[in-house]
PDB file of C-alpha atoms and ligand atoms in Angstrom:
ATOM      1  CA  UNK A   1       0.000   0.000   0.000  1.00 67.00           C
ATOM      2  CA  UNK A   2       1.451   3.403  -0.943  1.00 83.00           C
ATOM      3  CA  UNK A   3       0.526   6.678   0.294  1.00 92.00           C
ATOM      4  CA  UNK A   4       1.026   9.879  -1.540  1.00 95.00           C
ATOM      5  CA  UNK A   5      -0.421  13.320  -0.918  1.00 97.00           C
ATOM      6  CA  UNK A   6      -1.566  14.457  -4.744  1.00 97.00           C
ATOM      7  CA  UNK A   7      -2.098  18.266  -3.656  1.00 97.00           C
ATOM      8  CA  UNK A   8      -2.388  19.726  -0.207  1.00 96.00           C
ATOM      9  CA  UNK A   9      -4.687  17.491   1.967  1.00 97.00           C
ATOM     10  CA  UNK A  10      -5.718  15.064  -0.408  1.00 98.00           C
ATOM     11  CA  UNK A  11      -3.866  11.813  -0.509  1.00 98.00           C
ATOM     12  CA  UNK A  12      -4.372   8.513  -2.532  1.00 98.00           C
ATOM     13  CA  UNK A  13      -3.935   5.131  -1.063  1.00 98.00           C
ATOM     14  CA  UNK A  14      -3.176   2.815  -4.025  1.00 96.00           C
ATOM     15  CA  UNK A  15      -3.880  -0.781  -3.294  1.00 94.00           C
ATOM     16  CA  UNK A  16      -2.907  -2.836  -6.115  1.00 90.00           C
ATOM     17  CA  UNK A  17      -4.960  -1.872  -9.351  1.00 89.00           C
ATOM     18  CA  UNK A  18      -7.317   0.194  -7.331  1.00 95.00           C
ATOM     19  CA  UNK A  19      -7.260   3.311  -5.306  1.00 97.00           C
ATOM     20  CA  UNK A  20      -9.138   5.125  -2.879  1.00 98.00           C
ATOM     21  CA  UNK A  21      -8.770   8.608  -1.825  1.00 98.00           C
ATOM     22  CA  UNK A  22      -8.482  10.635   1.506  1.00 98.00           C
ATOM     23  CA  UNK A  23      -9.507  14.043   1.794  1.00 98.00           C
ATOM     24  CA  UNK A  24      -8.611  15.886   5.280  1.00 96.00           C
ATOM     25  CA  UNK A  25     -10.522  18.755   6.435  1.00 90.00           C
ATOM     26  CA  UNK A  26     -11.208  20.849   8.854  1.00 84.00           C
ATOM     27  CA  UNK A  27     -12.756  18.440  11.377  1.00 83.00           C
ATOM     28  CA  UNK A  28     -13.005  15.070  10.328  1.00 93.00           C
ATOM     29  CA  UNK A  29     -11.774  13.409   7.307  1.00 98.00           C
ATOM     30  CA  UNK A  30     -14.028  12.116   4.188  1.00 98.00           C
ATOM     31  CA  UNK A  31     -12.833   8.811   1.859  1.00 98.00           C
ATOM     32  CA  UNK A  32     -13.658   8.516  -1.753  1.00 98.00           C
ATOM     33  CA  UNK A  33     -13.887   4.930  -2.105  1.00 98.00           C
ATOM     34  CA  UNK A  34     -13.311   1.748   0.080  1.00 98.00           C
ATOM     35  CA  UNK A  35     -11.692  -0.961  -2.074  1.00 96.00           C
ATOM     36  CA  UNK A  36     -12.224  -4.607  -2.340  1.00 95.00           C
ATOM     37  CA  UNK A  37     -12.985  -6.705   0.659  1.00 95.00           C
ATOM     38  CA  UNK A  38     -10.094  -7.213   3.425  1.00 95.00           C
ATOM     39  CA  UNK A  39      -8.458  -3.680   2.896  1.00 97.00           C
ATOM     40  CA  UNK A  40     -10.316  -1.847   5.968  1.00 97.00           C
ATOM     41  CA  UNK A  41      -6.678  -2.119   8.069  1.00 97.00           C
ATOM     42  CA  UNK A  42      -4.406  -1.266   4.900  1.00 97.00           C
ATOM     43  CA  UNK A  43      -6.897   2.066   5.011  1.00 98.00           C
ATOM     44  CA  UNK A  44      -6.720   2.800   8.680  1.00 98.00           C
ATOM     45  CA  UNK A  45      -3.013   2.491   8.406  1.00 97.00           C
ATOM     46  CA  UNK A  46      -3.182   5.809   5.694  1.00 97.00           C
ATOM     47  CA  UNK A  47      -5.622   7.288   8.510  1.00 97.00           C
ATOM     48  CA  UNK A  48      -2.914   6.411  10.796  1.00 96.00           C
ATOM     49  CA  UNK A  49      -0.434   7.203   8.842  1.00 95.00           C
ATOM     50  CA  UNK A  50      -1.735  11.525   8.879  1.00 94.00           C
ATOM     51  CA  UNK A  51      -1.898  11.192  12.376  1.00 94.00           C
ATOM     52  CA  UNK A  52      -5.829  10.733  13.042  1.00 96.00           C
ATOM     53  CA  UNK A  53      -7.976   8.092  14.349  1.00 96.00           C
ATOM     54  CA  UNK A  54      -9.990   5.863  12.753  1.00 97.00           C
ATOM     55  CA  UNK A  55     -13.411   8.030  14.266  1.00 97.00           C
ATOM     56  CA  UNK A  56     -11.789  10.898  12.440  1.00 98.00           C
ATOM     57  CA  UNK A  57     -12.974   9.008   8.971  1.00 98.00           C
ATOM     58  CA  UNK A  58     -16.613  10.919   8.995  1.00 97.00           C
ATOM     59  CA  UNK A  59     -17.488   9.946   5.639  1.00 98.00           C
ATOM     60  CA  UNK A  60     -16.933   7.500   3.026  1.00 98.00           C
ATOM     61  CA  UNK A  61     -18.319   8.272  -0.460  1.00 98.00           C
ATOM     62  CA  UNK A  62     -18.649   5.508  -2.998  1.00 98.00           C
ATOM     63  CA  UNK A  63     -18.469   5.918  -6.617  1.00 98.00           C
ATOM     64  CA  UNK A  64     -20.298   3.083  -7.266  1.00 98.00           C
ATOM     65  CA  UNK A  65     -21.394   0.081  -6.753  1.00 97.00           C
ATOM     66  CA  UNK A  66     -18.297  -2.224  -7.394  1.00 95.00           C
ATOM     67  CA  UNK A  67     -16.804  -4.521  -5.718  1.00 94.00           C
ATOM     68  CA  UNK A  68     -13.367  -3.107  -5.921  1.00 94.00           C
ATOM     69  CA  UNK A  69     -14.836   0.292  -4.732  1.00 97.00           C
ATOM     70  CA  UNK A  70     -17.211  -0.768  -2.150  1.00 97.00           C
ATOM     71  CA  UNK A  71     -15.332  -3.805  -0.978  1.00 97.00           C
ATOM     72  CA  UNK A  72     -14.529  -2.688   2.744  1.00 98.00           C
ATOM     73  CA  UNK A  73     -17.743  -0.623   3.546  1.00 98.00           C
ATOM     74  CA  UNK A  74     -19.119  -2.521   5.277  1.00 98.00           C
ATOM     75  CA  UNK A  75     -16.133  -3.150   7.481  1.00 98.00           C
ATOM     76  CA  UNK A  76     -14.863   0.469   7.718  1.00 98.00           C
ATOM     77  CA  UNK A  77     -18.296   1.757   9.088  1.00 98.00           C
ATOM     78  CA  UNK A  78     -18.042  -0.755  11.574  1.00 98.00           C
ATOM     79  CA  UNK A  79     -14.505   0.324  12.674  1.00 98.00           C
ATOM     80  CA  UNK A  80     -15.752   4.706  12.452  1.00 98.00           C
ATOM     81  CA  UNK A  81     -19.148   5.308  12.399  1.00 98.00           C
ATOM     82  CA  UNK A  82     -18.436   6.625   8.992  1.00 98.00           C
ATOM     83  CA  UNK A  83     -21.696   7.829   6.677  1.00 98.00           C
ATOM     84  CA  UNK A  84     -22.095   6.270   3.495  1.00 98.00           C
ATOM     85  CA  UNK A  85     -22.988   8.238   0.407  1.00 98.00           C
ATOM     86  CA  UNK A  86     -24.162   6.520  -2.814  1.00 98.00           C
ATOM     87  CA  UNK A  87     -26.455   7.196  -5.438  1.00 98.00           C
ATOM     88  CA  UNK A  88     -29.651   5.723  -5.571  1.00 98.00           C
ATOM     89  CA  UNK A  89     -29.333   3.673  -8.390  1.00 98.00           C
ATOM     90  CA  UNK A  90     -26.676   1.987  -7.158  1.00 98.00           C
ATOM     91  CA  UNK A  91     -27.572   1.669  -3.623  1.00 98.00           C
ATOM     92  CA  UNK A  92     -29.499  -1.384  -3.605  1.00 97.00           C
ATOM     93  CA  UNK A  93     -26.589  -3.176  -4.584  1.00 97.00           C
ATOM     94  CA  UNK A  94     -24.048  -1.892  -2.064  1.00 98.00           C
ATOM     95  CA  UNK A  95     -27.068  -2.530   0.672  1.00 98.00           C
ATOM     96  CA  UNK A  96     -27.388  -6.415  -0.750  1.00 96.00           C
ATOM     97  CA  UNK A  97     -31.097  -5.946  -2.018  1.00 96.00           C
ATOM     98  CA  UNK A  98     -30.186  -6.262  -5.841  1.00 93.00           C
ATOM     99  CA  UNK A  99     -27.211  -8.748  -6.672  1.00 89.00           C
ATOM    100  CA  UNK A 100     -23.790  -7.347  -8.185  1.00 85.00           C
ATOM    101  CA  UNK A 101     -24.929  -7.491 -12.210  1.00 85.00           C
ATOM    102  CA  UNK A 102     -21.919  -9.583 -13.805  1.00 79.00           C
ATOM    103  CA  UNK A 103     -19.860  -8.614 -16.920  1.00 81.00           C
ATOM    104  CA  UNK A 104     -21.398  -7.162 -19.500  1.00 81.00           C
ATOM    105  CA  UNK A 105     -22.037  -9.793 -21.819  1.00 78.00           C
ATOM    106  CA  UNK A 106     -22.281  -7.320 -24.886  1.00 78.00           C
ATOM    107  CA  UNK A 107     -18.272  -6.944 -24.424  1.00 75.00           C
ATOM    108  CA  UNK A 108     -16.732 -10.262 -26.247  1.00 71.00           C
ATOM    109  CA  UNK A 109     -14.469 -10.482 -23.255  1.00 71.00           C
ATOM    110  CA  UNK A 110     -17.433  -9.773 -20.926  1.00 67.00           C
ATOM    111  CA  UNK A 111     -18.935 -13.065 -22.465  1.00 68.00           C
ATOM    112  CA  UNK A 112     -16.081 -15.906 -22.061  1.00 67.00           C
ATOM    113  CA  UNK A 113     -14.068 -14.129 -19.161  1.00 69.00           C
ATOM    114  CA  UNK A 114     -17.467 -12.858 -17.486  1.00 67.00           C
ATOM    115  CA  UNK A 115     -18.252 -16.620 -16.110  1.00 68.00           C
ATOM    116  CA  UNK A 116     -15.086 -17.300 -14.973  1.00 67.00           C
ATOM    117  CA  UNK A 117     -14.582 -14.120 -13.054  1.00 68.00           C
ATOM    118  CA  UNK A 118     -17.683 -14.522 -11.491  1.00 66.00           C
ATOM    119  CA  UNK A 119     -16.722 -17.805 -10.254  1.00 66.00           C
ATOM    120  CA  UNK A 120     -13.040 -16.587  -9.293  1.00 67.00           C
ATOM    121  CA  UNK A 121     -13.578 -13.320  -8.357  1.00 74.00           C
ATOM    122  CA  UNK A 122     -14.052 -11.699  -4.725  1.00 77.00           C
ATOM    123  CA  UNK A 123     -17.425 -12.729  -3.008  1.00 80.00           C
ATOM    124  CA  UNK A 124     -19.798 -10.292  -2.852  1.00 84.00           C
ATOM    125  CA  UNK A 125     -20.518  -7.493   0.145  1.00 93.00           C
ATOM    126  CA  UNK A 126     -22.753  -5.504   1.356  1.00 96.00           C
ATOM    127  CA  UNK A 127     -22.909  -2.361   3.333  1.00 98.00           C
ATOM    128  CA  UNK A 128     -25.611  -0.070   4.805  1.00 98.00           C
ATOM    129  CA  UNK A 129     -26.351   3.197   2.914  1.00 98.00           C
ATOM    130  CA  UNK A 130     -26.847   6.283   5.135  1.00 98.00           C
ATOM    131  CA  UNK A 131     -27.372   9.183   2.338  1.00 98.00           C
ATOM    132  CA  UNK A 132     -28.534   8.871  -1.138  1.00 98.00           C
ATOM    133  CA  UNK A 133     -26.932  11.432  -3.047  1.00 98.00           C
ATOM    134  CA  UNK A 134     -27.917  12.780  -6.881  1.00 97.00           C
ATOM    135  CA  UNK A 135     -26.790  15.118  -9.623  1.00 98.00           C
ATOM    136  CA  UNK A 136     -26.083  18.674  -8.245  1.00 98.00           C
ATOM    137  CA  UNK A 137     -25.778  18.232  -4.683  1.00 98.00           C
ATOM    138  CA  UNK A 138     -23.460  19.996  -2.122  1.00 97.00           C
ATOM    139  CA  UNK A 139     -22.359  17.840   0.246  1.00 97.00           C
ATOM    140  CA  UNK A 140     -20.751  19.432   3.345  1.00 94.00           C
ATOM    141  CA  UNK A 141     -18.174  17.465   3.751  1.00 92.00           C
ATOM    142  CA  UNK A 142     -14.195  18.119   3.386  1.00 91.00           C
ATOM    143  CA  UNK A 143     -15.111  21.693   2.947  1.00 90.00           C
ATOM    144  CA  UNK A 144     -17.637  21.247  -0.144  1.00 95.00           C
ATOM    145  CA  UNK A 145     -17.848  18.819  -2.320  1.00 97.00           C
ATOM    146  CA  UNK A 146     -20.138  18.538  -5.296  1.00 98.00           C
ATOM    147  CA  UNK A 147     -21.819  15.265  -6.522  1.00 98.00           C
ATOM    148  CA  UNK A 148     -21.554  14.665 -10.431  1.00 98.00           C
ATOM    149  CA  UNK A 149     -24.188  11.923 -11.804  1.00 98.00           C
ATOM    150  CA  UNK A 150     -21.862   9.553 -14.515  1.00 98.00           C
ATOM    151  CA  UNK A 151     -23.882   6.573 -15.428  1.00 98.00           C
ATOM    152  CA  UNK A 152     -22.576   4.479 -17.764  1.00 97.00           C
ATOM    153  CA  UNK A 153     -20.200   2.281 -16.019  1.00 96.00           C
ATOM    154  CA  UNK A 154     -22.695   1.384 -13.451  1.00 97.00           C
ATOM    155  CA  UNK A 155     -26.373   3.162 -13.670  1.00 97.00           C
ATOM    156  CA  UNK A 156     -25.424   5.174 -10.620  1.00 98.00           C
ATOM    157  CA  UNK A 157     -22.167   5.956 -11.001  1.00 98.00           C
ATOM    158  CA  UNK A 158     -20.798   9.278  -8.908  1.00 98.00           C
ATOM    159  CA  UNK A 159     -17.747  11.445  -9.675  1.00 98.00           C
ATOM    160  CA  UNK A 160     -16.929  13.842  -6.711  1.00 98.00           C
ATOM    161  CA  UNK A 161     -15.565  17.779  -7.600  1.00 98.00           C
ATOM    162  CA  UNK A 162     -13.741  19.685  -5.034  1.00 98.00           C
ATOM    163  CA  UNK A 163     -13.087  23.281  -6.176  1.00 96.00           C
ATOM    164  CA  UNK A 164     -10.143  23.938  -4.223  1.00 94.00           C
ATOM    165  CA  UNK A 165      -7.132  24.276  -5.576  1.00 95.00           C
ATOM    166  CA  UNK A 166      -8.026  24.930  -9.760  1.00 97.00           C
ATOM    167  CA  UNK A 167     -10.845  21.642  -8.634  1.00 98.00           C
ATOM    168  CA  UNK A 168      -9.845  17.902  -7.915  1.00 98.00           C
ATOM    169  CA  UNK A 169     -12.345  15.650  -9.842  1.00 98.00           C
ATOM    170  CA  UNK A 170     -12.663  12.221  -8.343  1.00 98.00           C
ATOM    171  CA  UNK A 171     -13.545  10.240 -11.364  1.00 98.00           C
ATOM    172  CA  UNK A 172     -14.087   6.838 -10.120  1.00 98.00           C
ATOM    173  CA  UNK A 173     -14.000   4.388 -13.080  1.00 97.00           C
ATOM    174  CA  UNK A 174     -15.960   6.784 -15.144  1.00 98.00           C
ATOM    175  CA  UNK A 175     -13.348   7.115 -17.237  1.00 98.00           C
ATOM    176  CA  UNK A 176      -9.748   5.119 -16.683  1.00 97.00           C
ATOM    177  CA  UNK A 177      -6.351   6.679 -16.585  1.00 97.00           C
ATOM    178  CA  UNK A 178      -4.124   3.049 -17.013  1.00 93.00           C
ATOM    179  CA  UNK A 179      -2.218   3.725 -20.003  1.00 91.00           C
ATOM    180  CA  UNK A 180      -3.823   6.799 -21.270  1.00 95.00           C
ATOM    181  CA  UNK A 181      -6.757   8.833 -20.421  1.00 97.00           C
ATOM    182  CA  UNK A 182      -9.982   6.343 -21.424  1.00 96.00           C
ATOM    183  CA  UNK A 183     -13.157   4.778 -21.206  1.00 94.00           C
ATOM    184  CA  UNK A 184     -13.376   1.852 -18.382  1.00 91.00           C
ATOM    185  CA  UNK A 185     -13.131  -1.111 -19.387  1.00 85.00           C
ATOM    186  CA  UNK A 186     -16.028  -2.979 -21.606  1.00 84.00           C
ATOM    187  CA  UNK A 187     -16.090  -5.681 -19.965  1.00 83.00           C
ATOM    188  CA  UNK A 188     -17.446  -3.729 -16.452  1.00 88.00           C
ATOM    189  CA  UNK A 189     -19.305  -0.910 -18.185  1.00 92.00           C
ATOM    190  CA  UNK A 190     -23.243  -1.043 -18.578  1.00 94.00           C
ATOM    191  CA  UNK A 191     -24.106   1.507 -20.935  1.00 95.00           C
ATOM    192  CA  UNK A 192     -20.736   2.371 -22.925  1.00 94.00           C
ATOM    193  CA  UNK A 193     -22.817   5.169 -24.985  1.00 96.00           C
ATOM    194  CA  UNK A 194     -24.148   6.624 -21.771  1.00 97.00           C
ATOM    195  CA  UNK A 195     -20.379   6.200 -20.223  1.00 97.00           C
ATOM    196  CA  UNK A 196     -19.274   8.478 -23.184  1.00 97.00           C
ATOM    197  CA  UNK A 197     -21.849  11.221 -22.409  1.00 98.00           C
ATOM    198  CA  UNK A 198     -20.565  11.154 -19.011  1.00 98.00           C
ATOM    199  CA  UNK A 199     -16.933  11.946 -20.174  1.00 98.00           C
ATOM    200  CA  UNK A 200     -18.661  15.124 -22.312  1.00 98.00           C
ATOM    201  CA  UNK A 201     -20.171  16.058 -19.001  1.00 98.00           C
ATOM    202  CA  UNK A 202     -17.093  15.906 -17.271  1.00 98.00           C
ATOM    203  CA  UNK A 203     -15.033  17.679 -20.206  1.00 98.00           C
ATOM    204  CA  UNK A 204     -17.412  20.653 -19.536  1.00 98.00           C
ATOM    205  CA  UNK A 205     -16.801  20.946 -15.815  1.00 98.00           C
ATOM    206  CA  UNK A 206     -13.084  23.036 -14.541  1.00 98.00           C
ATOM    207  CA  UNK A 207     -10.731  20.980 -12.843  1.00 98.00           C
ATOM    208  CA  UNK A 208      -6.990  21.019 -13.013  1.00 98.00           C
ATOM    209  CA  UNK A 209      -6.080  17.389 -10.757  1.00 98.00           C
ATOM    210  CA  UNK A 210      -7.804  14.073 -11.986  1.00 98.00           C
ATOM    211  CA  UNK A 211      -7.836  11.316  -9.610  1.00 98.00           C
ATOM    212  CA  UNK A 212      -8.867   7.482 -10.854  1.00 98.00           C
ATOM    213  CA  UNK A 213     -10.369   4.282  -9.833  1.00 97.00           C
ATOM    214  CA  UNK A 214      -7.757   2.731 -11.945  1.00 96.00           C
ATOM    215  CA  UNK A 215      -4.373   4.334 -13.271  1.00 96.00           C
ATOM    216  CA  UNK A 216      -2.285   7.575 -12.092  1.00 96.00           C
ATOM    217  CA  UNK A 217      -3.611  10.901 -10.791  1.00 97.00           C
ATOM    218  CA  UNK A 218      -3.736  13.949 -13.916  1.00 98.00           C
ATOM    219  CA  UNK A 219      -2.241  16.915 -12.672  1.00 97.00           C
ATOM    220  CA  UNK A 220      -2.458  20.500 -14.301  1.00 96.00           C
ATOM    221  CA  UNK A 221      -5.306  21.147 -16.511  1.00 96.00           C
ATOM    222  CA  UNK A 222      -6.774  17.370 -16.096  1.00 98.00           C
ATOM    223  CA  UNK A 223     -10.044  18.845 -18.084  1.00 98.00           C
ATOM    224  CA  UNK A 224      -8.281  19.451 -21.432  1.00 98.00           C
ATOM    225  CA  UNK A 225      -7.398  16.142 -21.357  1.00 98.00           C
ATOM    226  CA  UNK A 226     -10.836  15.285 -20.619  1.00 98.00           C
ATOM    227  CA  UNK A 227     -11.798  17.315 -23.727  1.00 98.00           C
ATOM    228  CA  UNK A 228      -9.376  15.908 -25.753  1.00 98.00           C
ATOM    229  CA  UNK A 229     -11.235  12.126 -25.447  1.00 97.00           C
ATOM    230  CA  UNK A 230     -14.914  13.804 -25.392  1.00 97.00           C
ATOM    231  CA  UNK A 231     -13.603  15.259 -29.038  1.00 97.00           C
ATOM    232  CA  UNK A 232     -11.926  11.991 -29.785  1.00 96.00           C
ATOM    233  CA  UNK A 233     -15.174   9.744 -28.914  1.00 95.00           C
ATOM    234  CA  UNK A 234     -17.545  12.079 -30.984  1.00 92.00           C
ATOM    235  CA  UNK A 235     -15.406  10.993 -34.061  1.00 88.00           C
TER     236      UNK A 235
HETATM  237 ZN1  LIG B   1     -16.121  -0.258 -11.717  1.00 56.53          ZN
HETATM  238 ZN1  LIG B   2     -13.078  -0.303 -10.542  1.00 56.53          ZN
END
């Protein structure tokens, strides 16, 4: 697990392919993002790690409904009383009322690797969901944060904007950053038109530092890289 502060009290906590996010403010501190199942200690060592306690972690905000996002919900609530905030159209999956939808088998790789990672993969969790949060809001949280609807990869899928600092987008795996800035992958993506309407939405907002699900952080002017693929995918 590596720790690394991306601009001044924000920090990502890469585990393996995926990453969650820490943002520190003035009283408690808010996570983007919980990982797959079994990381709640590798993420209270990073809480740890800027000196706080695990009931400093007031909020955890999921991006969606993933198992590599929402992995350690479940457990990290139990550790902090931390609120969970996910949209509503992917809430009954995190709460365990809808099961996790598998590949998409429209994706050729969704349909022969789909079964198998099913059968392989990590077993499904589930987590309470305190707040359901949609398009527009202002969440008051880590100073202000505001909630972007991007469906597409999942039907509920949330970026996060904080406009500090020329504004931090947390992207989630609305759009990858692995090689190069992209779509997510196929194979995990519902709606892959609706996923590109959600990068044009994005492209419009101002942001300067691009954080990912998946792949490196952008820094300096993250959204004309953003507009860059919206142009690219309207080709
Ligand atoms: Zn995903
Ligand atoms: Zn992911």
């Amino acid at each position: 697990m590596a720790v690394e502060e991306i601009v001044s009290r924000v920090y990502g906590i890469g585990m393996g392919y995926v990453n969650a996010f820490l943002i520190a403010g003035d009283d408690g501190l808010t996570l983007v993002d919980s990982g797959l199942p079994r990381k709640k200690d590798s993420i209270l060592r990073a809480v740890a790690g800027l000196g706080r306690q695990p009931a400093d972690l007031t909020e955890i905000l999921i991006t969606h409904h993933h198992i590599d996002h929402m992995g350690s919900l479940g457990d990290l609530k139990e550790a902090t009383g931390a609120k969970s905030y996910v949209h509503p159209l992917d809430s009954p999956v995190v709460r365990g009322d809808r099961p996790q939808p598998g590949p998409n088998p429209a994706s050729i790789l969704g349909k022969f690797a789909g079964p198998l990672i099913e059968r392989f993969g990590p077993a499904p969790t589930t987590a309470p969901v305190d707040v359901e949060v949609a398009d527009g809001e202002e969440l008051a949280v880590a100073g202000g944060i505001r909630v972007v609807h991007t469906p597409g990869h999942t039907p509920g899928h949330l970026s996060f904007l904080l406009p500090r600092d020329g504004g931090i987008l947390f992207a989630g795996d609305a759009a990858t950053n692995i090689i190069r800035l992209g779509l997510p992958i196929g194979m995990f993506t519902a709606d892959r038109e609706q996923a590109k309407e959600s990068i044009r939405r994005l492209a419009s907002l101002e942001f300067e530092v691009a954080c990912f699900g998946h792949g490196r952080v952008l820094k300096g002017e993250a959204n004309l890289k953003f507009r860059r693929l919206a142009e690219k995918l309207a080709r």
